[in-house]
Tab-separated table of N, CA, C and O in Angstrom:
chain	number	residue	atom	x	y	z
A	1	MET	N	7.893	-3.300	-51.865
A	1	MET	CA	8.828	-3.208	-50.252
A	1	MET	C	8.130	-2.319	-49.491
A	1	MET	O	8.096	-2.386	-48.312
A	2	ALA	N	7.917	-0.675	-49.385
A	2	ALA	CA	7.036	-0.060	-48.901
A	2	ALA	C	6.047	-0.572	-48.167
A	2	ALA	O	5.137	-0.477	-47.466
A	3	LYS	N	4.930	-1.252	-49.134
A	3	LYS	CA	3.769	-2.048	-48.944
A	3	LYS	C	3.715	-3.076	-47.959
A	3	LYS	O	3.235	-3.142	-46.784
A	4	TYR	N	4.901	-3.385	-47.836
A	4	TYR	CA	5.316	-4.655	-46.534
A	4	TYR	C	5.683	-3.528	-45.494
A	4	TYR	O	4.860	-4.563	-44.275
A	5	ILE	N	6.385	-3.269	-45.093
A	5	ILE	CA	6.874	-2.120	-44.443
A	5	ILE	C	5.351	-1.260	-43.356
A	5	ILE	O	5.298	-1.380	-42.460
A	6	ALA	N	4.626	-1.468	-44.160
A	6	ALA	CA	3.192	-0.221	-43.868
A	6	ALA	C	2.799	-1.434	-43.271
A	6	ALA	O	1.609	-0.775	-42.321
A	7	GLN	N	2.308	-2.659	-43.693
A	7	GLN	CA	1.461	-3.431	-43.152
A	7	GLN	C	2.459	-4.183	-41.685
A	7	GLN	O	1.924	-4.106	-40.782
A	8	ILE	N	3.513	-3.935	-41.952
A	8	ILE	CA	4.289	-4.327	-40.530
A	8	ILE	C	3.948	-3.125	-39.623
A	8	ILE	O	3.888	-3.851	-38.292
A	9	ILE	N	3.774	-1.977	-39.768
A	9	ILE	CA	3.951	-0.849	-39.075
A	9	ILE	C	2.208	-1.177	-38.048
A	9	ILE	O	1.971	-0.895	-37.313
A	10	VAL	N	1.450	-1.260	-39.566
A	10	VAL	CA	0.234	-1.020	-39.031
A	10	VAL	C	-0.290	-2.267	-38.287
A	10	VAL	O	-0.843	-2.108	-37.135
A	11	LEU	N	0.395	-3.598	-38.265
A	11	LEU	CA	0.394	-4.749	-37.698
A	11	LEU	C	0.817	-4.657	-36.012
A	11	LEU	O	-0.016	-4.730	-34.749
A	12	GLY	N	2.021	-4.322	-35.541
A	12	GLY	CA	2.653	-3.561	-34.719
A	12	GLY	C	1.574	-2.687	-34.038
A	12	GLY	O	1.649	-2.740	-32.609
A	13	ALA	N	1.092	-1.460	-34.494
A	13	ALA	CA	0.251	-0.494	-34.034
A	13	ALA	C	-1.086	-0.940	-33.432
A	13	ALA	O	-1.161	-0.974	-32.144
A	14	GLN	N	-1.539	-2.282	-34.345
A	14	GLN	CA	-2.547	-3.303	-33.270
A	14	GLN	C	-2.092	-3.982	-32.289
A	14	GLN	O	-3.233	-3.767	-31.716
A	15	VAL	N	-0.928	-4.621	-32.433
A	15	VAL	CA	-0.620	-5.362	-31.125
A	15	VAL	C	-0.492	-4.417	-30.022
A	15	VAL	O	-1.242	-4.863	-28.877
A	16	VAL	N	0.400	-3.724	-29.874
A	16	VAL	CA	0.394	-2.515	-29.434
A	16	VAL	C	-1.051	-2.240	-28.347
A	16	VAL	O	-0.989	-2.120	-27.383
A	17	GLY	N	-1.681	-1.572	-29.023
A	17	GLY	CA	-2.970	-1.276	-28.768
A	17	GLY	C	-4.001	-1.983	-27.938
A	17	GLY	O	-4.862	-1.731	-27.311
A	18	ARG	N	-3.698	-3.310	-28.357
A	18	ARG	CA	-4.772	-4.366	-28.231
A	18	ARG	C	-4.277	-4.726	-26.495
A	18	ARG	O	-4.771	-4.378	-25.436
A	19	ALA	N	-3.280	-4.643	-26.869
A	19	ALA	CA	-1.890	-4.636	-25.529
A	19	ALA	C	-2.299	-3.525	-24.446
A	19	ALA	O	-2.446	-3.666	-22.870
A	20	PHE	N	-2.342	-2.566	-24.942
A	20	PHE	CA	-2.310	-1.265	-23.753
A	20	PHE	C	-3.926	-1.198	-23.787
A	20	PHE	O	-4.287	-0.741	-22.185
A	21	ALA	N	-4.877	-1.356	-24.247
A	21	ALA	CA	-6.397	-1.307	-24.036
A	21	ALA	C	-6.667	-2.572	-22.777
A	21	ALA	O	-7.041	-2.797	-21.720
A	22	ARG	N	-5.855	-3.698	-22.881
A	22	ARG	CA	-6.169	-5.082	-22.371
A	22	ARG	C	-5.447	-4.398	-20.031
A	22	ARG	O	-5.905	-4.687	-19.656
A	23	ALA	N	-4.424	-3.835	-20.651
A	23	ALA	CA	-3.520	-3.401	-19.365
A	23	ALA	C	-4.645	-2.092	-18.595
A	23	ALA	O	-4.957	-2.084	-18.034
A	24	LEU	N	-5.116	-1.326	-19.817
A	24	LEU	CA	-6.208	-0.740	-18.809
A	24	LEU	C	-6.972	-0.797	-18.003
A	24	LEU	O	-7.366	-0.342	-17.203
A	25	LYS	N	-7.680	-2.236	-19.156
A	25	LYS	CA	-9.074	-2.441	-18.592
A	25	LYS	C	-8.299	-3.499	-16.968
A	25	LYS	O	-9.252	-3.323	-16.203
A	26	GLN	N	-7.198	-3.818	-16.823
A	26	GLN	CA	-6.544	-4.567	-15.837
A	26	GLN	C	-6.638	-3.403	-14.473
A	26	GLN	O	-6.803	-3.795	-13.690
A	27	GLU	N	-6.038	-2.553	-15.062
A	27	GLU	CA	-5.750	-1.321	-14.142
A	27	GLU	C	-6.877	-0.925	-13.373
A	27	GLU	O	-7.577	-0.721	-12.263
A	28	ILE	N	-8.202	-0.446	-14.336
A	28	ILE	CA	-9.637	-0.224	-13.733
A	28	ILE	C	-10.442	-0.634	-12.640
A	28	ILE	O	-10.682	-0.863	-12.005
A	29	ALA	N	-10.092	-2.510	-13.185
A	29	ALA	CA	-10.672	-3.352	-12.452
A	29	ALA	C	-10.257	-3.248	-11.042
A	29	ALA	O	-10.594	-3.282	-10.168
A	30	ALA	N	-8.423	-3.412	-11.071
A	30	ALA	CA	-7.700	-3.082	-9.661
A	30	ALA	C	-8.123	-2.246	-8.679
A	30	ALA	O	-8.007	-2.108	-7.688
A	31	SER	N	-8.125	-1.141	-9.416
A	31	SER	CA	-9.071	0.196	-8.857
A	31	SER	C	-9.952	0.005	-8.561
A	31	SER	O	-10.171	0.575	-6.807
A	32	GLN	N	-10.862	-0.283	-8.931
A	32	GLN	CA	-12.395	-0.936	-8.098
A	32	GLN	C	-12.106	-1.465	-7.171
A	32	GLN	O	-13.160	-1.163	-6.543
A	33	GLN	N	-11.610	-2.741	-7.158
A	33	GLN	CA	-11.465	-3.708	-6.577
A	33	GLN	C	-10.776	-2.893	-4.789
A	33	GLN	O	-11.183	-3.209	-3.881
A	34	ALA	N	-9.356	-2.389	-5.081
A	34	ALA	CA	-9.425	-1.507	-3.928
A	34	ALA	C	-9.938	-0.850	-3.177
A	34	ALA	O	-9.861	-0.280	-2.037
A	35	ALA	N	-10.954	-0.017	-4.323
A	35	ALA	CA	-11.858	0.951	-4.024
A	35	ALA	C	-12.303	0.528	-3.109
A	35	ALA	O	-13.024	0.812	-2.027
A	36	LYS	N	-13.333	-0.365	-3.085
A	36	LYS	CA	-14.438	-1.889	-2.557
A	36	LYS	C	-13.827	-1.716	-0.802
A	36	LYS	O	-14.381	-1.717	0.105
A	37	ARG	N	-12.292	-2.336	-1.583
A	37	ARG	CA	-11.696	-2.961	-0.173
A	37	ARG	C	-11.372	-1.577	0.864
A	37	ARG	O	-11.632	-2.022	2.145
A	38	ALA	N	-11.388	-0.628	0.595
A	38	ALA	CA	-10.947	0.592	1.699
A	38	ALA	C	-12.055	0.631	2.324
A	38	ALA	O	-11.999	1.813	2.825
A	39	GLY	N	-13.248	0.605	1.240
A	39	GLY	CA	-14.794	1.118	2.106
A	39	GLY	C	-15.595	2.391	1.261
A	39	GLY	O	-16.539	2.596	1.840
A	40	GLY	N	-14.835	2.854	0.992
A	40	GLY	CA	-14.832	4.324	-0.387
A	40	GLY	C	-15.320	5.154	1.258
A	40	GLY	O	-15.472	5.521	1.991
A	41	GLY	N	-16.165	6.376	0.568
A	41	GLY	CA	-16.262	7.995	1.470
A	41	GLY	C	-15.303	8.230	2.170
A	41	GLY	O	-13.946	7.651	1.558
A	42	PRO	N	-15.261	9.169	3.129
A	42	PRO	CA	-14.312	9.392	3.727
A	42	PRO	C	-13.364	8.377	4.040
A	42	PRO	O	-11.966	8.595	4.612
A	43	GLU	N	-14.315	7.425	4.886
A	43	GLU	CA	-12.866	6.261	5.539
A	43	GLU	C	-11.942	5.972	4.524
A	43	GLU	O	-10.711	5.554	4.670
A	44	GLY	N	-12.053	5.697	2.750
A	44	GLY	CA	-11.569	4.926	1.928
A	44	GLY	C	-10.650	6.323	1.319
A	44	GLY	O	-9.542	6.444	0.978
A	45	ALA	N	-10.968	7.898	1.453
A	45	ALA	CA	-10.172	9.041	1.192
A	45	ALA	C	-9.428	8.559	2.483
A	45	ALA	O	-8.059	8.544	1.829
A	46	LYS	N	-8.951	7.874	3.624
A	46	LYS	CA	-8.250	8.252	4.377
A	46	LYS	C	-7.028	7.144	4.488
A	46	LYS	O	-6.186	7.686	4.379
A	47	ARG	N	-7.849	5.956	4.340
A	47	ARG	CA	-6.655	4.710	3.741
A	47	ARG	C	-6.242	5.760	2.495
A	47	ARG	O	-4.640	4.831	2.216
A	48	ALA	N	-6.786	5.535	1.140
A	48	ALA	CA	-6.001	5.876	0.444
A	48	ALA	C	-5.048	6.863	0.586
A	48	ALA	O	-3.678	7.067	0.061
A	49	ALA	N	-5.088	8.234	1.721
A	49	ALA	CA	-4.025	9.028	1.548
A	49	ALA	C	-2.866	8.409	2.249
A	49	ALA	O	-1.602	8.507	2.095
A	50	ALA	N	-3.155	7.257	3.314
A	50	ALA	CA	-1.807	6.961	4.287
A	50	ALA	C	-1.801	6.039	3.254
A	50	ALA	O	-0.121	6.076	3.364
A	51	ASN	N	-2.087	5.119	2.195
A	51	ASN	CA	-1.470	4.226	1.063
A	51	ASN	C	-0.237	5.196	0.111
A	51	ASN	O	0.804	4.527	0.365
A	52	ALA	N	-1.260	6.140	-0.021
A	52	ALA	CA	0.420	7.212	-1.125
A	52	ALA	C	1.083	7.618	-0.174
A	52	ALA	O	2.207	7.790	-0.568
A	53	SER	N	0.897	8.467	0.895
A	53	SER	CA	1.898	8.607	1.861
A	53	SER	C	3.056	7.796	2.325
A	53	SER	O	4.123	8.092	2.161
A	54	THR	N	2.757	6.640	2.386
A	54	THR	CA	3.945	5.389	2.843
A	54	THR	C	4.432	4.793	1.819
A	54	THR	O	5.352	3.669	1.925
A	55	GLY	N	3.448	4.323	0.615
A	55	GLY	CA	4.126	4.243	-0.480
A	55	GLY	C	3.593	2.495	-0.288
A	55	GLY	O	3.772	1.339	-0.847
A	56	LEU	N	2.685	1.905	1.028
A	56	LEU	CA	2.141	0.828	1.131
A	56	LEU	C	0.690	0.638	1.352
A	56	LEU	O	0.041	2.076	2.008
A	57	THR	N	0.252	-0.424	1.199
A	57	THR	CA	-1.096	-0.228	1.636
A	57	THR	C	-1.456	-1.211	3.125
A	57	THR	O	-0.115	-1.912	3.226
A	58	LEU	N	-2.192	-1.329	3.800
A	58	LEU	CA	-1.993	-2.450	5.119
A	58	LEU	C	-1.715	-3.405	5.042
A	58	LEU	O	-1.178	-3.758	5.924
A	59	GLU	N	-2.677	-4.108	3.743
A	59	GLU	CA	-2.144	-5.489	3.977
A	59	GLU	C	-1.026	-5.831	3.473
A	59	GLU	O	-0.374	-6.664	4.668
A	60	GLU	N	-0.084	-5.356	2.593
A	60	GLU	CA	1.269	-5.409	2.378
A	60	GLU	C	2.081	-5.240	4.059
A	60	GLU	O	3.196	-5.457	3.875
A	61	ALA	N	1.810	-4.311	4.847
A	61	ALA	CA	2.469	-3.558	5.968
A	61	ALA	C	2.135	-4.779	6.611
A	61	ALA	O	3.327	-5.083	7.511
A	62	MET	N	0.982	-5.489	7.007
A	62	MET	CA	0.781	-6.362	7.811
A	62	MET	C	1.257	-7.825	7.498
A	62	MET	O	2.312	-8.190	8.284
A	63	GLN	N	1.793	-7.393	6.282
A	63	GLN	CA	2.934	-9.079	5.849
A	63	GLN	C	4.190	-8.605	5.840
A	63	GLN	O	4.416	-9.436	6.537
A	64	ILE	N	4.647	-7.471	5.989
A	64	ILE	CA	5.900	-7.200	6.356
A	64	ILE	C	6.726	-7.072	7.492
A	64	ILE	O	7.635	-8.448	8.010
A	65	LEU	N	5.405	-7.097	8.398
A	65	LEU	CA	5.486	-7.295	9.906
A	65	LEU	C	5.135	-8.548	10.152
A	65	LEU	O	5.248	-9.236	11.476
A	66	ASN	N	4.597	-9.449	9.771
A	66	ASN	CA	4.110	-10.729	9.715
A	66	ASN	C	3.224	-10.532	11.173
A	66	ASN	O	3.326	-11.528	12.096
A	67	ILE	N	2.307	-9.671	10.473
A	67	ILE	CA	1.121	-10.267	12.031
A	67	ILE	C	0.092	-10.057	11.406
A	67	ILE	O	-0.325	-9.973	9.884
A	68	GLU	N	-1.097	-10.231	11.895
A	68	GLU	CA	-2.369	-10.704	11.401
A	68	GLU	C	-3.516	-10.042	11.839
A	68	GLU	O	-4.461	-9.345	11.022
A	69	LYS	N	-3.360	-9.164	13.187
A	69	LYS	CA	-3.985	-8.761	13.537
A	69	LYS	C	-3.502	-6.839	14.018
A	69	LYS	O	-2.856	-7.170	14.282
A	70	LEU	N	-4.501	-5.631	14.324
A	70	LEU	CA	-3.725	-4.722	14.480
A	70	LEU	C	-3.473	-4.415	16.039
A	70	LEU	O	-4.425	-3.818	16.756
A	71	ASP	N	-2.475	-5.446	16.405
A	71	ASP	CA	-2.179	-5.096	18.256
A	71	ASP	C	-1.261	-4.347	18.414
A	71	ASP	O	-0.273	-4.900	17.594
A	72	PRO	N	-1.162	-2.986	18.778
A	72	PRO	CA	-0.452	-2.422	18.860
A	72	PRO	C	1.205	-3.107	19.242
A	72	PRO	O	2.439	-3.265	19.073
A	73	GLU	N	0.933	-3.918	20.650
A	73	GLU	CA	2.240	-4.576	20.826
A	73	GLU	C	2.795	-6.228	20.303
A	73	GLU	O	3.706	-5.744	20.379
A	74	ASN	N	1.526	-6.652	19.520
A	74	ASN	CA	2.431	-7.324	18.683
A	74	ASN	C	3.010	-6.228	17.669
A	74	ASN	O	4.412	-7.149	16.669
A	75	VAL	N	2.818	-5.413	17.188
A	75	VAL	CA	3.133	-4.593	16.040
A	75	VAL	C	4.798	-4.135	16.193
A	75	VAL	O	5.611	-4.569	15.760
A	76	LYS	N	5.013	-3.832	17.956
A	76	LYS	CA	6.131	-3.350	18.265
A	76	LYS	C	7.313	-4.417	18.736
A	76	LYS	O	7.992	-4.003	18.182
A	77	LYS	N	6.683	-5.193	19.147
A	77	LYS	CA	7.396	-6.697	19.549
A	77	LYS	C	8.136	-7.186	17.669
A	77	LYS	O	8.991	-7.179	17.757
A	78	ASN	N	7.340	-6.998	16.814
A	78	ASN	CA	7.657	-8.007	15.857
A	78	ASN	C	8.474	-6.665	14.715
A	78	ASN	O	9.348	-7.008	14.307
A	79	TYR	N	8.198	-5.453	14.696
A	79	TYR	CA	9.127	-4.419	14.597
A	79	TYR	C	10.108	-4.372	14.950
A	79	TYR	O	11.415	-4.406	14.768
A	80	GLU	N	10.903	-4.283	16.353
A	80	GLU	CA	11.866	-4.793	16.625
A	80	GLU	C	12.906	-5.249	16.719
A	80	GLU	O	13.852	-5.506	16.425
A	81	HIS	N	12.056	-6.815	16.648
A	81	HIS	CA	12.721	-8.296	16.110
A	81	HIS	C	13.356	-8.210	14.884
A	81	HIS	O	14.432	-8.349	14.727
A	82	LEU	N	12.570	-7.861	13.704
A	82	LEU	CA	12.888	-7.775	12.323
A	82	LEU	C	13.708	-6.564	12.357
A	82	LEU	O	14.309	-6.361	11.116
A	83	PHE	N	13.708	-5.467	12.762
A	83	PHE	CA	14.469	-4.062	12.669
A	83	PHE	C	15.742	-4.784	13.061
A	83	PHE	O	17.114	-4.492	12.372
A	84	THR	N	16.306	-5.438	14.175
A	84	THR	CA	17.420	-5.296	14.540
A	84	THR	C	18.450	-6.460	14.166
A	84	THR	O	19.290	-6.921	13.823
A	85	ALA	N	17.022	-7.233	13.683
A	85	ALA	CA	17.684	-8.846	12.665
A	85	ALA	C	18.064	-8.265	11.555
A	85	ALA	O	18.822	-8.953	11.011
A	86	ASN	N	17.901	-7.310	10.919
A	86	ASN	CA	18.209	-7.150	9.630
A	86	ASN	C	18.899	-5.691	9.796
A	86	ASN	O	19.386	-4.749	8.713
A	87	ASP	N	19.878	-5.589	10.925
A	87	ASP	CA	20.539	-4.249	11.154
A	87	ASP	C	22.001	-4.627	10.234
A	87	ASP	O	21.981	-5.808	10.184
A	88	LYS	N	22.336	-3.924	9.550
A	88	LYS	CA	23.127	-3.757	8.193
A	88	LYS	C	24.586	-3.999	9.147
A	88	LYS	O	25.645	-4.583	8.856
A	89	ALA	N	24.830	-3.538	10.487
A	89	ALA	CA	25.884	-4.125	11.470
A	89	ALA	C	25.859	-5.570	11.412
A	89	ALA	O	27.253	-5.704	11.389
A	90	LYS	N	25.122	-5.685	11.786
A	90	LYS	CA	24.824	-7.346	11.715
A	90	LYS	C	24.718	-8.358	10.121
A	90	LYS	O	24.927	-9.377	10.183
A	91	GLY	N	25.031	-7.694	9.162
A	91	GLY	CA	25.043	-8.437	7.871
A	91	GLY	C	23.904	-8.144	7.653
A	91	GLY	O	23.392	-8.977	6.519
A	92	GLY	N	22.902	-7.278	8.085
A	92	GLY	CA	21.219	-7.295	7.557
A	92	GLY	C	21.150	-6.444	6.261
A	92	GLY	O	22.097	-6.127	5.743
A	93	SER	N	20.297	-6.344	5.763
A	93	SER	CA	19.856	-5.457	4.323
A	93	SER	C	19.542	-4.142	4.985
A	93	SER	O	18.179	-3.709	5.668
A	94	PHE	N	19.968	-3.080	4.484
A	94	PHE	CA	19.466	-1.672	4.507
A	94	PHE	C	17.686	-1.327	3.812
A	94	PHE	O	16.750	-0.920	4.334
A	95	TYR	N	17.769	-2.210	2.489
A	95	TYR	CA	16.642	-2.192	2.394
A	95	TYR	C	15.663	-2.551	2.826
A	95	TYR	O	14.203	-2.051	3.040
A	96	LEU	N	15.459	-4.052	3.536
A	96	LEU	CA	14.752	-4.420	4.226
A	96	LEU	C	14.358	-3.828	4.943
A	96	LEU	O	13.058	-3.476	5.965
A	97	GLN	N	15.428	-3.475	5.893
A	97	GLN	CA	15.241	-2.364	7.244
A	97	GLN	C	14.025	-1.071	6.876
A	97	GLN	O	13.236	-1.334	7.777
A	98	SER	N	14.481	-0.305	5.662
A	98	SER	CA	13.329	0.546	5.134
A	98	SER	C	12.225	0.022	5.304
A	98	SER	O	11.076	0.719	5.165
A	99	LYS	N	11.934	-0.768	4.652
A	99	LYS	CA	10.573	-1.127	4.065
A	99	LYS	C	9.673	-1.652	5.170
A	99	LYS	O	8.748	-1.231	5.907
A	100	ILE	N	11.051	-2.302	6.516
A	100	ILE	CA	10.324	-2.145	8.086
A	100	ILE	C	9.539	-1.054	8.478
A	100	ILE	O	8.639	-1.252	9.147
A	101	VAL	N	10.174	-0.184	8.544
A	101	VAL	CA	9.925	1.497	9.297
A	101	VAL	C	8.467	1.599	8.353
A	101	VAL	O	7.868	2.172	8.583
A	102	ARG	N	8.940	1.613	6.757
A	102	ARG	CA	7.609	1.944	5.978
A	102	ARG	C	6.094	0.968	6.863
A	102	ARG	O	5.178	1.775	6.802
A	103	ALA	N	6.683	-0.220	6.890
A	103	ALA	CA	5.528	-0.785	7.549
A	103	ALA	C	5.072	-0.565	8.547
A	103	ALA	O	3.746	-0.358	8.799
A	104	LYS	N	5.981	0.038	9.584
A	104	LYS	CA	5.310	0.500	10.824
A	104	LYS	C	4.536	1.880	10.763
A	104	LYS	O	3.697	2.108	11.171
A	105	GLU	N	5.204	2.401	10.463
A	105	GLU	CA	4.750	3.973	9.863
A	105	GLU	C	3.327	3.533	9.450
A	105	GLU	O	1.874	4.348	10.016
A	106	ARG	N	3.157	2.748	8.543
A	106	ARG	CA	1.625	2.267	7.743
A	106	ARG	C	1.187	2.255	8.811
A	106	ARG	O	-0.491	2.337	8.773
A	107	ILE	N	1.581	0.832	9.700
A	107	ILE	CA	0.410	0.318	10.489
A	107	ILE	C	-0.064	1.565	11.724
A	107	ILE	O	-0.974	1.770	11.670
A	108	ASP	N	0.798	2.265	12.373
A	108	ASP	CA	0.798	3.393	12.889
A	108	ASP	C	-0.471	4.671	12.256
A	108	ASP	O	-1.144	4.918	13.066
A	109	VAL	N	-0.024	4.923	10.973
A	109	VAL	CA	-1.509	5.831	10.531
A	109	VAL	C	-2.978	5.001	11.188
A	109	VAL	O	-3.919	6.086	11.258
A	110	GLU	N	-2.831	3.678	10.770
A	110	GLU	CA	-4.293	3.137	10.849
A	110	GLU	C	-4.450	2.950	12.246
A	110	GLU	O	-5.620	3.232	12.233
A	111	LEU	N	-3.556	2.775	13.051
A	111	LEU	CA	-3.990	2.173	14.393
A	111	LEU	C	-4.681	3.884	14.963
A	111	LEU	O	-5.591	4.614	16.123
A	112	LYS	N	-3.822	5.151	13.978
A	112	LYS	CA	-4.102	6.180	14.851
A	112	LYS	C	-5.867	6.663	14.070
A	112	LYS	O	-5.879	7.347	14.991
A	113	ASN	N	-5.855	6.664	13.018
A	113	ASN	CA	-7.232	6.504	12.468
A	113	ASN	C	-8.386	5.643	13.094
A	113	ASN	O	-9.232	6.032	13.229
A	114	LYS	N	-7.770	4.363	13.564
A	114	LYS	CA	-8.869	3.742	14.702
A	114	LYS	C	-9.093	4.341	16.006
A	114	LYS	O	-10.238	4.347	16.229
A	115	GLU	N	-7.965	5.030	16.428
A	115	GLU	CA	-8.098	5.761	18.044
A	115	GLU	C	-9.623	6.413	17.934
A	115	GLU	O	-10.278	7.192	16.911
A	116	PRO	N	-10.659	6.128	18.879
A	116	PRO	CA	-11.773	7.373	19.037
A	116	PRO	C	-11.430	8.699	19.359
A	116	PRO	O	-10.595	8.839	19.813
A	117	LYS	N	-12.120	9.580	18.372
A	117	LYS	CA	-11.584	10.647	18.709
A	117	LYS	C	-12.206	11.641	19.601
A	117	LYS	O	-13.190	11.546	19.532
A	118	PRO	N	-11.957	12.188	20.588
A	118	PRO	CA	-12.434	13.186	21.795
A	118	PRO	C	-13.616	13.824	20.571
A	118	PRO	O	-13.307	14.558	19.797
A	119	GLU	N	-14.567	14.019	21.660
A	119	GLU	CA	-15.924	14.839	21.364
A	119	GLU	C	-15.553	16.129	21.863
A	119	GLU	O	-15.569	16.325	22.683
A	120	SER	N	-16.093	17.297	20.842
A	120	SER	CA	-15.588	18.612	21.406
A	120	SER	C	-16.802	18.705	22.103
A	120	SER	O	-18.007	18.302	22.134
A	121	PRO	N	-16.800	19.629	23.242
A	121	PRO	CA	-18.210	19.732	24.165
A	121	PRO	C	-18.937	21.242	23.281
A	121	PRO	O	-18.342	21.378	22.457
A	122	PRO	N	-20.328	20.680	24.026
A	122	PRO	CA	-21.486	21.522	22.868
A	122	PRO	C	-21.149	22.844	23.136
A	122	PRO	O	-20.822	23.613	23.942
A	123	LYS	N	-21.117	23.308	21.822
A	123	LYS	CA	-21.094	25.305	21.544
A	123	LYS	C	-22.215	25.895	22.322
A	123	LYS	O	-23.230	25.514	22.213
A	124	ASP	N	-21.778	26.969	23.037
A	124	ASP	CA	-23.063	27.857	23.408
A	124	ASP	C	-23.461	28.582	22.823
A	124	ASP	O	-23.170	29.283	21.749
A	125	THR	N	-24.543	28.731	22.053
A	125	THR	CA	-25.259	29.126	21.097
A	125	THR	C	-26.089	30.493	22.098
A	125	THR	O	-26.776	31.190	21.339
A	126	SER	N	-26.104	30.603	23.137
A	126	SER	CA	-26.906	31.845	23.662
A	126	SER	C	-25.637	33.127	23.992
A	126	SER	O	-24.633	33.416	23.227
């Protein structure tokens, strides 16, 4: 009897181990794909920080607000429409409204990062 219990435990451990290894491989592949899409380097680091702070990727945010290009006017128009359409007072969903707000925040971060940075005047070394 103990022999069968030991075999069941060993088989179960093997199944769980294989599933864990497969999940780990998938996660590594997804992480590498995300790094390629982000562009790597300092630009990729900025994008990863923005993803972490808002909890959304840029692609998800664009899908939520139903936009194809990062056009500030289109973002604002879609945001206002979706936000008011999901107002709790009108029978909307607070959850969807919060997703819309987070999507706009994520896109705003991306738009801010794309703005050309003003160059600082050259330092006088004399």
